[in-house]
Structure formats: structure tokens, C-alpha cells
């Protein structure tokens, strides 16, 4: 068949125009298709000139045969008149082949793979022995009777040249082919010693192969389906020509001319080269040459070949790779047979052919005959072999990379002593294990086997279902959860939903109900969704004032069961402030909030009805699992309650329309110690009103339950929402107090203590009920209020310094009395029915109200209420890291610049303090740091830093005696002073906040500290993560140190860490064991599914992700942040990337309740901004505004628990664009954007940044670290008013 030249693509038409990625994706795509067409043209031309070229020999063919452009993968198209330079083929590739590369003779090319080739007729019959006989003895017997022309794979290729071909060029190609057939037929009976130079048959006895995997785990044999592993006779594959090999290397982007990496890509063994079919190739290389800042587009080689295949014969890229591996030296005979069979097996489409090829590549890794021919021992030994045991471990189960596997083979190794090949039971993927890894894997398997419980029948079958069969969420018994809708318009937001019970079935398109048939799915009803507005009537949309609320009030959906799609619904009441806070992190338009509020109104009302009026399922977990198995549903569908039809049919749309719109609600304000609560919809009362006589409009005749408190009864404990005055009422009272001056009534004890607490004081005084210690509380609080009133009266006569001292004395006395009263209540004996925790809670609120009154009355310009402080010190700039470090010195000037943008230093209400006094420096160095870190660590670090020459920088500071642990923590001669002054800044901030000089404070310091623990590399971390001393932990220790020891005597301090990494150092110092003085909260990237699961007794090294360095499996600092060891720690890992919605959900549903329960006297924020979406670490998705929202939530928690006392210390955050022009002698000056820090950037501060990091930092010009600090400080300023 001839091909018209007009059908061939021309260079001009096929070359990409380099205008964009869309053109560059096709750079390599035409390579194999064009080369195939050119091959056909060459074949026609050469067949016509065959007689004239007969005597010219192989060298003449090499010279005259048209060849493709060796850089076809770069976008060019080969012409029929071009030739391949043999030097363009990599030397390594030529060395690996078992015979010289064939000339580009089209007469020798095989027919397209997958078609039946013409029978080859050798001059002598081929021997009967073949590799196919090694599979089963009946197959060998069949091969003995086969005709000579049905050659097995062990025969030589039809056109494979021999070294004699090069010596005798006068021999014609046809004569050489016949002679080669004879020679290779003779050699087919050779021993295994000749296997390296040909495809000779394996004459080894196959009796030992009968057992294959019989002695190994039966489960593995069942998965492998060994009975299906018989391969029929196949024809040998053609060797590669120079043209073929150049084409292959160009497409794989490897070799001497086409590689884009450090090595040429070819591996030393046949299996490694076979695995290149998974190699990623760049499809827009030309575009990258013109646009270096563009991102490379990568795709797996096999996927790329398949995507460009037009039919089943068009997988030339994989065919060339298989032919290359086929003819490599050392490729086992059985592997060659599998390779040939994969290409010649019938297939109906390119997809089917690709599937066959991938299965063949996988099979060669575990095929018993391939392993044996490759030198592995696959028969289990009866006794240990040598000190390592050898083949005795064949058949043993292991746990590797969190999956079950089995050892199938063993081979001695000079380097490690031995290697064992394992096979994963789930997907038959293979891996090699060293002796230590083998012992570890077996130990993990034994530990898992001991812990494994009996599985329910629901686990049989699907592995995917087994992983979630027991998945549940707290509160599912009430039927309300947070779920992720499948509708894309929902933007993946977790939304309130009701779970349908299994008996409710599934709604079909015609409205009928059928039972759920998927064991890994549940059916839910989303409440008041915002994304279905397009489903509403046109008239509603036209006339609607709120376009997000016009859609149907309920939406049916089916979702997959997983922790990513389902979460606990934690709201028990409608708190407008909490809902507003959570909504800020969703990234939705403000107009959606009305629908968001309605969804929670419905969810809380249904949850409340279920709690109060519906009976719960009392079946055990095993019984529920059995029910789920019988109904072929998930256990969540079994646990969900069955709401009465009358409840589900209520006119909820009408009911919601009668409730207040968000625009009518008072906006939440900071400074209130009580939530703005909205009563839940009383569904039971509504249903009851539908029954006679209420349904007739007549009142019920049932007597009301008037079992309320009487004067004779002891006051019962208030409920969770008990308060002497609601926030709105309290605001009016405070305003009235300002107008009434120093009237007696505003200093009444009732203005500070709740009616409940005052009642206890009064009853104690008349001895109606003896409550030990409560009378003392009344005396304490009365005297404290009197002292405050007296101080306020004389305050105007004091000087500035005296006012500051009086303010400090008053506030510290208030906090001391608060702690003393808690002790009195804790050790008191209370009558039955009186809640000790309720009395303590009300006592705390009373003392904090006095604290707020003191601040509001005793504040003046620049001191007290309405003041935010930013504290820094230029000595922190003395910490100089190495070139390429993420923790650059310019971070501090950038933080100061961001604080100034937020108003720092521009007025008396936002102070910028540029110096830490020597008293705080000395206290930090001599008193506080030794309490936080071990003396050996401090001495080691100080000695190391003092030994650094003054002009040297970037020296490892935290490496141990083996040189480990200092990769990312570098410094200079000034690093010690910088770290100590940073601690001093945090102590100064604590003093200023607690003693009332300011409401909140931000410490702009470096180096960071939350990875620095008691000693070097805490909690098994691989490094100190840029950190030297821990400022947050030192501040907490100073705040809780008794006054007699130089501290402030606070009872409880909460540290909230929102850096993208877990603060292992802070947890190690404060919460290595439970200490009631501290609560550590960390919201970070990570999780057990990322960092792995730690087995009991395992000595496995924790996988790590080094800060700013190389990546391994897991996220720095490792597993320590994946779980919470006791109630003093709340670790919340958010997966591989911290998103705004996940952060907001964690703050509202987990952090806020825990912090309010802990009720700290001070909150300290470890403020890391490396979770920003543009940070070069690439582990976050937050915006600068999101960090402002996080700060506001933390301030609100502070107002509810400790009168707004909160401070933050700077941790991570590396998105600071380049501040100095690059100084590179080898590159011409370029126009690059620089961050202008003005006078905040010291003149002697360099900013050397690697080219790759510069590229990552470019996007930080739009928004980065500076904007995050600005938003953080702005939120502090917004929240610095106490009411």
C-alpha cells in the first residue's frame, strides 16, 4: 500500500507556534504517528530499490535510509530525506542491548504489533524446549508436537543482526537473515550461560517451578489467579533500529540529547527501564524555553501515548519501550514472553491494549518464573539461611506503607546481605525490603494482628467499603450532620443535613421509594440550601429581594461516607455571633447568610426535637452493624432516627418567613461576655397545636406545670445560658452608668454578680442553708468593688506614673481574688443539687466584670482600654540564616511594615514599641528560659553560637553529635541575643496585657519558637524547624508563675497555634503530661492518613516534611500532632492543605467550646502565617482576610473568658517578596519587582534568594506575609475595646 505524500504533515503545519500551553500540549503528540507514516513511505521506496541496494551492505543502508529528526519530541517533524546520526543515541542505551542496533532497513521491520506475522521458516527445526514449558507440563507437551514454523519466544528475532554483519558488509540482508536464523536455532538449545547474548531457551529443569506460590500465603495465590497465567506461544519482537531508539529517547525525554534531569534516565536493570512507562514527560518544553516562569505540564508517559492513540495499533511509544526491554542484556526469558504476548494479544481498542500492557508490566514484578530466572529464590526454606534467615521468610506477612503484603522471594545482596521481595495483597504491586525493613514490617504485622478484632460480615467484599463500614459521627442518633453536597454549585461547603433512615428508602425520579443498595452511601436532605436558586420558579426569582433564598427549602442527595464528606453537627442552640463567625470562613457572598441562618434554624430545631421527644435506638454496635449488613446499607442510615411524618410535613417555609431576618438582628459586638441567643423553633409545641382543642383555636385545659422555684427552696443551678442580663440590656446599663456618674446603684454587687450568685451570698448570711466558703466569696467581691470605687474617686488626683501603678495593682488584685475564690468553691461542701461548676463559672464572670469596670474607669490616653501594642526589637535582626532559607531576615521588617499599615505608631491607641528593656531580657535569660528548656540544651546552643565567627552566617545551630538536625535551623553570631530578646518581648507583652496597659499585643520577633522544646528536636522531630527558644511557652510559664517567684500568678493560660505546622515544642514544654494550668490548641496541616499510623513498639522513623527542604512522606514535625494525648491538648490536623472552611469549622465547632470550658485567664496566639495561599511552602489556602477572621474569633473567645486579654507571637510565614536586587555575575540584570520596605529595611540587611524561591515569591506581591500581619493587627485594633 502506498501513501500519498500530500497526506503527510509538513514541518510548518505540525510545529507548535509557541503561543501558549494549549499548543504546547501537542509538542510530542505527533511524533509516533508521523514516524509510523514515514516508516510506511520508506518501506515503499526501499522495496522499489531493493535490487540496486542489495550489494551495498548494512553500512550503505545506514547512510541512505531516511530517518526521523532525533528531536521530534521537541515539536519538529521528520522529513523522508533526513537521516539519524548514530551519535544521537545514548551510549548507555546501546550498552544495555544484547545485540547491535539494526540499520534502518524497512525490509526488516516487523508488521504492526497485534497482527499475526507470517510464519518464519528456519533451516533447521527449533528444539522442543521452551519457556512455555516452564508454566505447565501439558503446555510443554503441546509444544513438542507443534510444527517448526510456530516458533517460541526463545528463538532469535527474524532480523536481529549479529557481530558478523558488521564485519562482512558484502553479505546481502536476506542472506544474513537466513544465516542468522540457522545460528540462532542452533543456539536455542544452549544453557543459561548464553542468555545474556540472545534469547536462547531456558533448558533448566522446570520441576522446581511446579510449586510456584503453593508454599506462600493462599490468599495471595487467590488474588494472583495463577491458573490464568499460562501464555501461548508468541513471536519474537524486532530489535530497535537507530531510528527507533532515537525516537524512543526523544519521546521519553531521556538519553544524552533529550534529558531534562540530572541523569539520562536509563536504569541499570531491565525492570527499572520497564518502569519508565510511568515516567512523567513534559509536554510544553518549547513554551518553557520562551516563558521560564510558566509551569511545566507533565503527564505519565503511558497516559500520553494512550491519549494520542487513534486506534489499537497506535501505541507505538509503549511498543518501542517493550522492544527495548525485550532486547536488554539480562532480561529473563519469561519476561520477554510476557512482553511479546502483551503486544501480540488481540485487542479491540487502544484502551484494551493499554490495559493489557499495564497488567503485563505489573505481572512481571511478581511472576514466579520471571523471579526465578532473574536470580530470586521463590521456594521457602525449611531452615534459616545464614544470620539473616534468607528464604525462610518467604510466605511471611508484613505491614508496609500501611498496607498488608506478603514476602514472595529472596535474593542475596552484597550491600545489604539480602533483599526480600514483597507483594501488596490489594493491588499486587511489589517492593524490595532490606533486612531491617523486613523485621520492622513483620513486627508491625504482628502488632496489627494482636489488635485486630473480629470483623463483621459487612466488611466482606469491597476493601473500600471495609475502610468506612464502621465510620460514624457523634450525634448521628439525632439525625443531623454536616455534609458536603455533590452539587458543584455548593462549592464543596459543609452544610447542615438530615440523614434519612434506611426504612425511608431512596427517592427515585418518579417519586417512588426504594431501599438503599450502596453500603458506602447515605441519603440525606440538605436544609435550606443556597445553591438551588435556579430551581425556583421564574416569578420568585424576579420578585425576590434575596436571590439565594428562593430555591426549594429541602434538597435530596446521596453522598459517599467518609470523614471528608461528613462531620458532626455541634450546634445545640442558635448563637448569632458564632454563626456569623463560621460564615466568614466559607468564602460565600454576604447575601447567603440569611439562607445559612435558616439552615441552622431548621437543624437545631430538628436536633432539639429528636433529643427531647424521640426514643433512641438501644441496640449494641454489633447489632447495628448486623442490621446494616442485612439491609445492605451503612450503619449511619441505621442509627438515624425516623422523624414522624407530621414533623417533616410542617410548613417550615412559612415558619421561617415569620422569624427575624439577619438584617433585623443586632450586629454582634466585641466585649460582651454573653452570646446573642435565639430560641429554637419548638416543633413539639407546633405539632401539639395541631391537635384539639388548640386546632380549633381554644386553649388547652391541661394544667400548666408550675414547679418553679419558691422562696423556700434552695436556688437551683442555672442552665447553660444563665446570665444576670442579656448583652443588649447590659450595654444600656453601662451607657446609663456613664451618664449617672458615681451613683451608689452602679456600684451595687448586683451589677457584677448574677442573681444566682447573689442569692447564695444572701442565704449564707442568714444561715438558711450552710454553704461552706460562699460567705467568704461575698465578702471578697464586696470589698473588691469598694476598693475599685475608692480608687476611681481619687484617680484624677494621681500623676501619670501613679495611675499606671494603681491600675496594675487593681487588676492584679482582681485576678488574685478570682483564683482564690475558685479554690474556696473547689474545696467547699455543697448541698445535693447544687452544681459546683456552675458556682465557679458565675464567680469567674463576676470577677471579670469587675476587671472590665476597672479598665474602663481607670484608662487614659495611651494606656488601658482601646490600646493595642506592637512590640519588637532590632536585635532580632542579628539572626542571619543561610542563602536559600525560607526563614529570611527580611521577615521582621516586613512584619513591622504590615503592623504600620494597620496603624501601629500613628497614634496613642496603637503603640509601636521598638525596644525590649534590659529587665525583661535578663528575666528571660536567667529565670524563664531555664524553666522552659533544659539547661543542657541552653548551654549547647549558647556555646555553639558563641563559637561562630562574627562575619559568618548560615551555620547549623541545632545539629547533634552526628551532624543531624541542623539542616533547616541555621544562624549567626547574633542568633542567641535575637532569640533571648524575642522571649523578653513576649514577657513584656504579657505584663502589658495582664496589668491593663493595653488590651492586646503583637510581638514581631524572630527567630520563631514553637518547634523548640525541652531539648533538641522534641517529640522525635527531625529538626528544630528554624526555632531556638519558645516564646509562646515562655510567656505562658511567666504568666502562671506565682507572684512570690516573680510571675503574675494566673491560674490558667491557653495557647492557640494556627501555624501550618504543629507546635511540637510548645506541646512538649507545657503539656508533655497533663497540667491543669495549660491548654494547648493547634490547628495545622497533617493527619494520621498522611503521617502514618504508629504501631505499638515500633521503632520506625517518623516520616517527615522538612521546612523549606526536601520532602519525604508526611508533614513536619510528624505524628505528634495527629492526636491529642490528654485533655490538656487539642490537636486538629486538617489534611494536606489548610483551607478556610476547614479552619473556620475547627474554630467554631471544636476550639471555641473547649476554650470556653477551660476558661483561661490569658490567651496566647502562636501566629504563623505560612498557611497563606501564596506562601512558598504551598500547604495552605487562607487569605489575609481569613487570618483576620481567625484573630477576631480568638479575641471573641478572650472576651467571653478573660475580658479580652490576648497576645500573639510571630511564628512562621515566609511569603515575603524579594527586597534587594539580585547580585548575580552570570546573569544579566533584569526588571524584577522588589518589595519596598522603606526605612523599615536596615541598610546593612541583605536578601539573597535562590532563583527558584524568587519565582515562588512573585505571587506574594499581590498578597503575602505582609498583608497577613496587617490583617492580624487590624483585627486586634478592631477588638481592643472592652465594654
Coordinates of N, CA, C and O in Angstrom, one line a residue, residues 10-30 34 72-77 283-287:
X10 N 3.4 18.5 7.2 CA 4.6 19.2 6.9 C 5.2 19.8 8.1 O 4.6 19.9 9.2
X11 N 6.4 20.3 8.0 CA 7.1 20.9 9.2 C 6.3 22.1 9.7 O 6.1 22.3 10.8
X12 N 5.9 22.9 8.7 CA 5.3 24.2 9.1 C 4.0 23.9 9.7 O 3.6 24.6 10.7
X13 N 3.2 22.9 9.3 CA 1.9 22.7 9.8 C 1.9 22.0 11.1 O 1.0 22.1 11.9
X14 N 3.0 21.2 11.4 CA 3.0 20.4 12.6 C 3.7 21.0 13.7 O 3.6 20.6 14.9
X15 N 4.6 22.0 13.5 CA 5.4 22.6 14.5 C 4.5 23.5 15.4 O 3.8 24.4 14.8
X16 N 4.6 23.4 16.7 CA 3.8 24.3 17.5 C 4.2 25.8 17.3 O 5.3 26.1 17.0
X17 N 3.3 26.7 17.5 CA 3.5 28.1 17.3 C 4.0 28.8 18.6 O 4.2 30.0 18.6
X18 N 4.1 28.0 19.7 CA 4.6 28.6 21.0 C 3.8 29.8 21.5 O 4.3 30.7 22.1
X19 N 2.5 29.7 21.2 CA 1.7 30.8 21.7 C 1.0 30.5 23.0 O 0.4 31.4 23.6
X20 N 1.1 29.3 23.5 CA 0.5 29.1 24.8 C 0.6 27.6 25.1 O 1.0 26.8 24.3
X21 N 0.1 27.3 26.3 CA 0.1 25.9 26.7 C -0.7 25.0 25.9 O -0.5 23.8 25.7
X22 N -1.8 25.6 25.4 CA -2.7 24.7 24.6 C -2.0 24.2 23.4 O -2.3 23.1 22.9
X23 N -1.1 24.9 22.8 CA -0.4 24.4 21.6 C 0.8 23.5 22.0 O 1.1 22.6 21.4
X24 N 1.3 23.8 23.2 CA 2.5 23.1 23.6 C 2.1 21.7 24.1 O 3.0 20.8 24.1
X25 N 0.9 21.5 24.5 CA 0.5 20.1 24.9 C 0.7 19.2 23.8 O 0.9 18.0 24.0
X26 N 0.6 19.6 22.6 CA 0.8 18.7 21.4 C 2.2 18.6 20.9 O 2.4 18.2 19.8
X27 N 3.2 19.1 21.7 CA 4.6 19.1 21.1 C 5.0 17.7 20.7 O 5.7 17.5 19.7
X28 N 4.7 16.7 21.6 CA 5.2 15.4 21.3 C 4.2 14.5 20.7 O 4.4 13.4 20.2
X29 N 2.9 15.0 20.6 CA 1.8 14.1 20.3 C 1.9 13.5 18.9 O 1.4 12.5 18.6
X30 N 2.5 14.2 17.9 CA 2.6 13.7 16.5 C 3.8 12.8 16.3 O 3.9 12.3 15.2
X34 N 3.5 10.3 13.1 CA 4.2 10.8 11.9 C 5.3 9.8 11.6 O 5.6 9.5 10.4
X72 N 12.3 14.9 17.6 CA 10.9 15.0 17.2 C 10.1 15.4 18.4 O 9.1 16.0 18.3
X73 N 10.5 14.9 19.6 CA 9.7 15.2 20.8 C 9.7 16.7 21.1 O 8.9 17.2 21.9
X74 N 10.6 17.5 20.5 CA 10.6 18.9 20.8 C 9.7 19.7 19.9 O 9.7 20.9 19.9
X75 N 9.0 19.0 19.1 CA 8.0 19.7 18.3 C 8.3 19.7 16.8 O 7.5 20.2 16.0
X76 N 9.3 19.1 16.4 CA 9.7 19.1 14.9 C 9.1 17.9 14.3 O 8.8 16.9 14.9
X77 N 9.1 17.9 12.9 CA 8.5 16.8 12.1 C 9.6 16.3 11.2 O 10.3 17.1 10.6
X283 N 5.2 18.2 28.4 CA 4.6 18.4 27.0 C 4.6 19.8 26.5 O 4.0 20.1 25.5
X284 N 5.2 20.7 27.3 CA 5.2 22.1 26.8 C 6.7 22.6 27.0 O 6.9 23.7 27.4
X285 N 7.6 21.8 26.6 CA 9.0 22.2 26.8 C 9.4 23.4 26.0 O 10.1 24.3 26.4
X286 N 8.9 23.5 24.7 CA 9.3 24.7 23.9 C 8.7 26.0 24.5 O 9.3 27.0 24.5
X287 N 7.5 25.9 25.0 CA 6.9 27.0 25.7 C 7.7 27.5 26.9 O 7.9 28.7 27.2

